[in-house]
Amino acid sequence: MALLDYKLPNEGLAGCFINGAWVHPGHDIGVENPSRREEICRVGCGGTAEIHASVQAARTAQKAWGARAASERGAMLTELGNRLEANAEEVARMLAAESGNAIKTQSRGEAAGAAGVLKYYGGVAVEQKGETLPLGPGLMSYATREPHGVVGSIIPWNSPLQLGCVKISMALATGNCLVLKPAEDAPLAILKLAELAADIFPPGVLNVVTGTGQEAGAALAGHSGIDKISFTGSSEVGKLIGHAAADRIANVTLELGGKSPCIIFPDACTPDRIEETAQGVVNAMRFARQGQSCTAGSRLFVHVSVWDDLMPRVVDKAAAMSVGDALDDTVEIGAVINQEHYDEICAYVAQAHAQGAIFLTGETPKATGAGFHPVPTILTGLDNSWRIAREEVFGPVLVALPWEDEDAMIAQANDTHYGLAAFIFSRDYSTITRITRALKAGWIQVNQGGGQIPGMSYGGIKQSGLGSEYSIEGALEAYTFRKCVTVAL
Ligand code: NAD
């Protein structure tokens, strides 16, 4: 079967979608399939000029776009969601080819989930409500929610379509126009989305500039015509974006990395529950995404009394997952994104090995000719202070630590500069309320390891980010400002 049937827009010369037209910047970058280590295609590599043209187009379009009825903007997002749904299988194949996320376990779900995000915001766009204020007799005061103007969004490669749809939906539903820069490793599904959107939104409302972070990304973050920056990616780059925004006091949302604890209580490991709990641990770790998820529950704290019962089950389930070509319909774990990232994972595991970590399953991955495929790896016999227990590996590597004293375990779970997610497995309500209160994280899941659902407010604290997304509240807080009007009657 062909690696990818998709023909890029603009006679295969796509790169940037600016002011309703395809523009090729003159030079391009290759997009590689990480499962096969083959170049799929080349896309235009935009820079300062393309960013500037997009910002100008967005500024021109924003006045009329912001003045439209919210219901009209919502209807257009819903239409894009419907079109994405109708093209979901083709888009899922593109996602699997460019990101390495297995089509069976991840890419089909991402295509469907992204359409769901567009349709959710299409429905709630009309909820852009303000407030009235009881200031006293003779004074009428109210606040409206106004769009910032032009939003610049930068997204990573690990779930590019889902994140792209979150940014598009939140910005456009609230009356902003958008310049979106996808990751250089995985821009194809976003280009397909722009193609599907081309005759839905007026020119300039949605602009896409493909290119590198150093050129296009930095130009977007630093552009004086960008009123709000919404960034999803690593904490390191998030800090650069924060500095760029601070220089001109631009509004900023940051969705960054994580190193999330997954905590097991003995009552989750009774004979009738232990299999479900073991599967929940595997799901929370996002092995099926090669561990390349910001919310991965990558630090497992297991009560000593159930360690011997639970750990073999977690190990068996993880080790049984099939690893291979992301486009193979039988494969459960695909490939990590590129050579650089693969080498980083190898280095983390090798260092932990050298420090004396014990492999419960997996091995130090080695460079391979067939694709970037590390196997699920579970390590123990280590300390919470080691790099592998503190830093975001962004690979299928779980560190497991036994615990006995609850206070000491909570102190370890919170001993991280991240604060994105956490997972608890217990059926006892007082345990759940006590532990959820004690954990410092933006999103805590209890007895499951699922993904974000439109409608929930999702975002991190500490170095995991600023602001929240996925909900109407998040969109209103992050993509609008309150304009207060006080009238003397
Ligand atoms: P990254 O920070 O390297 O890149 C993200 C984006 O930023 C890319 O589009 C890249 O081109 C761009 N970029 C790079 N340097 C830039 C610069 N100097 N100026 C402007 N833009 C620049 O992240 P990644 O490796 O693509 O993605 C993995 C990271 O993303 C992980 O840390 C993961 O936890 C995080 N992430 C967070 C969430 C969340 O919701 N919190 C979701 C997905 C991924």
XYZ file of C-alpha atoms and ligand atoms in Angstrom:
533
model
C 0.000 0.000 0.000
C 1.202 3.515 -0.720
C 2.832 5.182 2.254
C 0.316 7.982 2.007
C -2.367 8.527 -0.615
C -2.798 12.163 0.294
C -1.713 14.724 -2.256
C -0.731 17.985 -0.637
C -2.801 21.031 -1.589
C -1.512 23.551 -4.128
C -0.327 20.860 -6.580
C 1.720 19.245 -3.862
C 3.495 22.481 -2.948
C 1.539 23.256 0.214
C 3.184 24.961 3.100
C 1.270 27.955 4.232
C -2.426 28.755 4.106
C -2.570 32.541 4.282
C -5.588 34.778 3.718
C -7.535 31.929 2.135
C -4.821 30.917 -0.380
C -1.943 28.440 -0.491
C 1.453 30.086 -0.494
C 4.776 28.322 -0.947
C 7.589 30.114 0.867
C 10.289 29.110 -1.618
C 12.093 26.489 0.400
C 10.834 23.389 2.151
C 11.435 20.771 4.850
C 10.978 17.001 4.750
C 8.386 15.129 6.808
C 9.523 11.636 7.816
C 7.488 8.564 8.726
C 9.171 7.515 12.003
C 7.961 3.903 11.741
C 9.726 3.393 8.420
C 12.324 6.151 8.521
C 11.305 7.306 5.064
C 10.506 10.815 3.886
C 6.768 11.050 3.156
C 6.837 14.434 1.463
C 8.216 17.924 1.705
C 6.246 20.950 2.898
C 6.988 24.651 2.642
C 9.129 26.122 5.381
C 7.648 29.477 6.326
C 9.480 32.193 8.236
C 9.190 35.850 9.171
C 7.605 36.917 5.863
C 4.845 34.289 5.982
C 4.134 34.991 9.651
C 3.884 38.706 8.946
C 1.539 38.181 5.977
C -0.664 35.879 8.097
C -0.849 38.338 10.981
C -1.808 41.141 8.581
C -4.514 38.980 7.003
C -5.847 37.961 10.417
C -5.953 41.558 11.650
C -7.885 42.626 8.572
C -10.375 39.751 8.885
C -10.913 40.019 12.651
C -13.222 43.070 12.716
C -15.930 41.388 10.641
C -15.330 37.960 12.204
C -15.659 39.275 15.768
C -18.836 41.141 14.826
C -20.625 38.018 13.536
C -23.243 36.328 15.669
C -21.579 33.691 17.844
C -24.087 31.160 16.502
C -22.730 31.687 12.954
C -19.148 31.166 14.090
C -20.262 28.058 15.963
C -22.077 26.684 12.919
C -18.876 26.973 10.858
C -16.879 25.073 13.481
C -19.553 22.379 13.512
C -19.358 22.147 9.712
C -15.575 21.688 9.909
C -16.126 18.977 12.535
C -18.562 17.203 10.214
C -16.122 17.364 7.304
C -13.318 16.035 9.476
C -15.543 13.168 10.570
C -16.374 12.387 6.941
C -12.627 12.243 6.123
C -11.588 10.599 9.397
C -9.967 7.454 7.987
C -7.771 9.358 5.529
C -6.759 11.813 8.243
C -6.039 8.966 10.693
C -3.664 7.408 8.147
C -1.876 10.736 7.751
C -1.550 11.071 11.521
C -0.167 7.557 11.873
C 2.317 8.134 9.048
C 3.657 11.461 10.310
C 3.468 11.058 14.107
C 4.205 7.345 14.523
C 1.054 6.935 16.651
C -0.516 3.547 15.871
C -3.619 3.802 13.723
C -5.413 1.099 15.709
C -4.939 2.447 19.221
C -4.327 6.168 18.668
C -4.691 7.849 15.304
C -8.271 6.814 14.573
C -9.241 7.948 18.068
C -7.433 11.243 17.571
C -9.227 11.997 14.302
C -12.606 11.258 15.922
C -11.718 13.184 19.092
C -10.576 16.235 17.108
C -13.891 16.318 15.227
C -15.620 16.097 18.628
C -13.685 19.140 19.877
C -14.761 21.216 16.849
C -18.381 20.186 17.317
C -18.315 20.822 21.076
C -17.103 24.408 20.565
C -19.486 24.785 17.646
C -22.298 24.116 20.105
C -21.097 26.216 23.053
C -19.942 29.243 21.022
C -23.241 30.944 21.904
C -22.363 30.752 25.607
C -20.095 33.802 25.391
C -22.075 35.447 28.172
C -21.116 38.396 30.346
C -22.339 39.531 33.760
C -24.465 42.292 35.205
C -23.338 44.075 38.368
C -25.673 45.456 41.066
C -23.825 48.737 41.653
C -26.813 50.555 43.155
C -29.803 52.710 42.188
C -29.183 54.900 39.166
C -26.224 52.851 37.940
C -26.419 50.016 35.469
C -23.219 48.079 34.950
C -22.456 45.030 32.859
C -19.429 43.217 31.489
C -19.106 41.656 28.055
C -16.594 39.063 26.862
C -14.522 40.516 24.013
C -12.056 38.663 21.779
C -8.394 39.620 22.210
C -8.049 40.061 18.431
C -5.426 37.897 16.725
C -4.190 34.709 18.394
C -0.896 32.996 17.548
C -0.858 29.266 18.378
C 2.093 26.897 18.324
C 1.536 23.150 18.744
C 3.692 20.010 19.155
C 3.764 16.773 17.147
C 2.437 14.265 19.692
C -1.288 14.805 19.055
C -1.174 17.499 16.398
C -4.717 17.324 15.083
C -6.416 17.212 18.477
C -4.368 20.143 19.752
C -4.804 22.070 16.491
C -8.580 21.659 16.752
C -8.551 22.850 20.378
C -6.682 26.021 19.387
C -8.802 26.674 16.283
C -12.065 26.091 18.146
C -11.304 28.224 21.188
C -9.899 31.135 19.172
C -12.531 31.235 16.419
C -15.576 30.516 18.608
C -14.766 33.548 20.757
C -14.343 35.903 17.779
C -10.566 35.908 17.407
C -8.686 35.175 14.181
C -5.807 32.710 14.268
C -2.304 32.081 12.952
C -1.440 28.454 13.689
C 2.052 26.966 13.465
C 2.121 23.161 13.520
C 5.227 21.197 14.534
C 7.736 20.628 11.729
C 7.665 16.868 12.402
C 3.891 16.497 11.955
C 2.177 19.221 9.893
C 0.218 17.045 7.432
C -3.073 16.444 9.246
C -3.242 20.171 10.004
C -2.723 20.979 6.313
C -5.538 18.581 5.463
C -7.714 20.338 8.049
C -6.927 23.717 6.466
C -7.911 22.251 3.104
C -11.240 21.104 4.567
C -11.750 24.536 6.165
C -10.766 26.598 3.120
C -14.287 27.415 1.923
C -15.902 27.512 5.373
C -14.234 30.495 7.027
C -13.717 33.893 5.373
C -10.123 34.549 4.165
C -7.733 35.512 6.970
C -9.784 33.987 9.799
C -7.688 30.791 9.921
C -4.084 30.898 8.711
C -1.534 28.078 8.917
C 2.229 28.591 8.628
C 4.395 25.473 8.495
C 8.030 25.869 9.460
C 10.556 25.412 12.230
C 10.226 26.608 15.801
C 13.370 28.734 15.636
C 12.134 30.646 12.572
C 8.350 30.583 12.172
C 7.590 29.834 15.847
C 9.839 32.559 17.226
C 8.579 35.054 14.620
C 4.986 34.311 15.628
C 5.609 34.532 19.386
C 7.444 37.837 18.974
C 5.132 39.514 16.457
C 3.685 42.800 17.701
C 0.414 42.099 15.864
C -0.313 38.998 17.957
C -2.594 39.883 20.883
C -2.574 36.475 22.510
C -0.227 33.495 22.340
C -1.450 29.979 23.025
C 1.416 27.492 23.159
C 1.453 23.750 23.737
C 4.853 22.068 23.956
C 7.840 21.600 26.225
C 8.399 23.641 29.375
C 11.773 24.808 27.977
C 10.221 26.382 24.879
C 7.228 27.513 26.958
C 9.575 29.696 29.006
C 10.883 31.342 25.805
C 7.299 31.980 24.717
C 6.495 33.436 28.135
C 9.434 35.836 27.824
C 8.362 36.893 24.318
C 4.824 37.563 25.589
C 6.078 39.432 28.658
C 8.115 41.816 26.507
C 4.902 43.335 25.153
C 2.481 42.238 27.949
C 0.602 39.944 25.549
C -1.879 37.474 26.999
C -0.486 33.934 27.096
C -1.690 30.364 27.660
C 0.955 27.661 28.190
C 0.199 23.927 28.121
C 3.540 22.303 28.956
C 5.154 19.081 30.118
C 4.514 16.742 33.032
C 5.876 13.916 35.171
C 2.669 12.690 36.709
C 2.307 10.358 39.691
C 0.086 7.281 39.550
C -0.775 6.111 43.074
C -2.039 2.658 44.005
C -3.880 1.948 47.258
C -4.342 -1.626 48.518
C -8.136 -1.556 48.127
C -7.723 -1.173 44.343
C -5.979 -4.550 44.239
C -8.595 -6.899 45.639
C -9.028 -10.056 43.501
C -12.040 -8.618 41.679
C -10.309 -5.297 40.887
C -6.642 -6.010 40.380
C -6.797 -6.702 36.616
C -8.703 -3.477 36.002
C -6.202 -1.540 38.125
C -3.226 -3.049 36.274
C -4.811 -2.074 32.948
C -5.494 1.403 34.322
C -1.785 1.797 35.152
C -0.824 0.766 31.603
C -3.388 3.170 30.128
C -2.303 6.027 32.399
C 1.326 5.513 31.323
C 0.191 5.929 27.695
C 2.287 2.992 26.506
C 0.033 2.929 23.431
C 1.367 6.382 22.582
C 4.980 5.327 23.128
C 4.717 7.312 26.378
C 4.685 10.514 24.322
C 1.926 12.165 26.268
C 2.185 15.189 28.540
C -0.218 13.547 31.007
C 1.563 10.154 31.156
C 1.437 8.653 34.660
C 5.146 7.898 34.468
C 5.898 7.668 38.228
C 4.091 4.701 39.736
C 3.727 4.578 43.540
C 2.505 1.139 44.663
C 1.673 0.288 48.279
C 4.165 -2.355 49.479
C 1.381 -4.708 50.572
C 0.143 -5.151 46.965
C 3.436 -4.768 45.064
C 3.931 -8.519 44.526
C 0.376 -8.986 43.272
C 0.109 -5.939 41.067
C 3.511 -5.482 39.435
C 3.615 -8.825 37.539
C 0.211 -7.998 36.053
C 1.304 -4.495 34.984
C 4.485 -5.971 33.500
C 2.606 -8.714 31.621
C 0.097 -6.298 30.138
C 2.759 -3.815 29.020
C 5.089 -6.491 27.639
C 2.252 -8.135 25.694
C 1.554 -5.021 23.610
C 2.639 -5.350 19.999
C 5.167 -2.798 18.757
C 5.651 -1.940 15.096
C 4.615 0.073 12.047
C 1.991 2.652 13.042
C 0.051 2.006 9.818
C -0.239 -1.730 10.550
C -3.765 -2.369 11.808
C -2.620 -5.031 14.277
C 0.025 -2.910 16.014
C -0.689 -1.331 19.410
C 2.466 0.757 19.934
C 3.975 2.713 17.037
C 7.201 4.698 16.839
C 8.703 7.677 18.665
C 8.893 10.765 16.567
C 12.510 11.128 15.413
C 16.146 10.155 15.863
C 16.912 12.960 18.300
C 14.059 12.043 20.603
C 14.779 8.323 20.307
C 18.403 8.975 21.338
C 17.207 10.990 24.356
C 15.055 8.083 25.544
C 17.991 5.689 25.108
C 20.233 8.020 27.140
C 17.723 8.301 30.012
C 17.328 4.523 30.266
C 21.069 3.874 29.921
C 21.832 6.333 32.722
C 19.262 4.729 35.046
C 20.690 1.308 34.168
C 24.195 2.492 35.018
C 22.926 3.865 38.344
C 21.614 0.412 39.210
C 17.931 0.476 38.233
C 16.289 -2.938 37.857
C 14.402 -3.712 34.636
C 11.036 -5.356 35.377
C 10.483 -5.407 31.630
C 12.089 -3.775 28.599
C 15.689 -2.865 27.958
C 17.893 0.040 27.055
C 16.737 0.701 23.492
C 19.312 0.707 20.725
C 19.382 2.525 17.408
C 17.481 0.459 14.876
C 17.331 0.403 11.120
C 13.650 -0.398 10.970
C 12.119 2.561 12.786
C 12.237 4.263 16.148
C 10.597 1.523 18.223
C 11.499 1.286 21.928
C 9.629 -1.417 23.841
C 7.650 -0.700 27.024
C 10.132 -0.419 29.864
C 9.387 -0.578 33.606
C 12.181 0.224 36.051
C 12.438 -0.090 39.808
C 15.173 -0.110 42.449
C 15.661 3.598 41.995
C 15.213 6.800 43.911
C 12.726 9.594 43.316
C 15.703 11.972 43.030
C 17.172 10.314 39.906
C 16.844 12.094 36.564
C 14.635 9.323 35.190
C 12.206 9.895 38.053
C 12.267 13.687 37.820
C 12.463 14.626 34.139
C 9.940 14.080 31.372
C 11.391 11.177 29.339
C 8.512 11.323 26.814
C 9.037 7.673 25.983
C 7.494 4.339 27.101
C 9.428 4.313 30.376
C 7.650 3.848 33.712
C 9.458 4.122 37.053
C 7.867 2.120 39.883
C 8.409 2.948 43.564
C 6.946 1.069 46.560
C 5.432 3.135 49.390
C 4.327 2.465 52.955
C 3.869 5.801 54.690
C 1.155 7.945 53.064
C 2.595 11.338 54.032
C 6.042 10.417 52.725
C 4.525 9.119 49.478
C 2.487 12.322 48.935
C 5.599 14.395 49.601
C 7.431 12.403 46.888
C 4.502 12.643 44.460
C 4.483 16.448 44.858
C 8.288 16.717 44.789
C 8.443 17.788 41.153
C 8.553 21.070 39.267
C 5.640 19.793 37.160
C 1.951 19.820 38.111
C -0.050 18.617 35.132
C -1.861 15.369 35.968
C -2.124 12.599 38.575
C -3.863 9.245 38.860
C -5.227 7.531 41.977
C -6.509 3.982 42.240
C -8.741 3.438 45.287
C -12.432 2.728 45.877
C -12.538 4.426 49.259
C -14.183 7.811 49.092
C -12.360 9.300 52.056
C -9.026 8.191 50.573
C -9.966 9.746 47.237
C -10.977 13.102 48.730
C -7.941 13.212 51.065
C -5.431 12.409 48.325
C -6.966 14.567 45.595
C -6.818 17.468 48.067
C -3.159 16.791 48.851
C -1.882 16.398 45.277
C -0.624 19.449 43.398
C -1.834 18.857 39.850
C -4.270 20.400 37.391
C -6.071 17.174 36.437
C -6.538 14.107 38.643
C -8.148 10.914 37.369
C -9.443 8.308 39.803
C -9.602 4.616 38.811
C -8.933 5.306 35.140
C -6.233 6.499 32.767
C -8.262 8.154 30.021
C -7.794 11.177 27.768
C -9.269 14.682 27.873
C -12.968 15.066 27.120
C -14.389 18.272 25.627
C -16.131 20.240 28.357
C -13.578 19.573 31.099
C -11.198 22.365 32.120
C -7.714 21.017 31.531
C -4.424 22.737 32.348
C -1.321 22.476 34.498
C 0.180 24.305 37.453
C 3.825 24.968 38.391
C 6.053 24.471 35.303
C 3.287 22.545 33.535
C 1.608 25.712 32.422
C -0.766 28.621 32.719
C -4.481 28.658 31.912
C -6.844 25.894 30.920
C -8.310 24.542 27.698
C -10.988 22.108 26.431
C -13.886 23.893 28.163
C -16.056 26.913 27.460
C -14.802 28.396 30.767
C -11.212 27.941 29.602
C -11.988 29.568 26.255
C -13.679 32.550 27.900
C -10.906 33.039 30.452
C -8.070 32.630 27.992
C -9.367 33.939 24.664
C -11.493 36.902 25.781
C -11.190 39.854 28.119
C -13.934 41.445 30.209
C -15.108 44.849 29.052
C -17.021 46.556 31.838
C -19.638 49.211 30.963
C -21.107 51.406 33.692
C -24.111 53.553 32.764
C -25.556 56.360 34.942
C -29.286 56.142 34.343
P 8.633 21.616 21.652
O 8.472 22.599 22.755
O 9.998 21.254 21.228
O 7.897 22.149 20.325
C 6.555 22.546 20.337
C 6.326 23.568 19.248
O 7.116 24.720 19.521
C 6.710 23.100 17.839
O 5.764 23.588 16.902
C 8.060 23.778 17.625
O 8.334 24.033 16.258
C 7.861 25.079 18.383
N 9.104 25.732 18.828
C 10.302 25.144 19.093
N 11.215 26.101 19.440
C 10.554 27.288 19.397
C 10.940 28.637 19.667
N 12.190 28.965 20.038
N 10.001 29.605 19.528
C 8.739 29.305 19.164
N 8.330 28.065 18.874
C 9.223 27.055 19.007
O 7.770 20.354 22.082
P 7.602 18.978 21.306
O 8.844 18.197 21.458
O 7.095 19.263 19.934
O 6.398 18.330 22.141
C 6.570 17.603 23.301
C 6.305 18.471 24.522
O 4.989 19.010 24.471
C 6.366 17.655 25.804
O 7.060 18.375 26.777
C 4.891 17.513 26.189
O 4.679 17.298 27.555
C 4.332 18.802 25.726
N 2.878 18.722 25.531
C 2.049 19.322 26.438
C 0.661 19.199 26.309
C -0.278 19.819 27.312
O -1.478 19.877 27.032
N 0.176 20.256 28.471
C 0.129 18.491 25.233
C 1.006 17.898 24.323
C 2.378 18.025 24.484
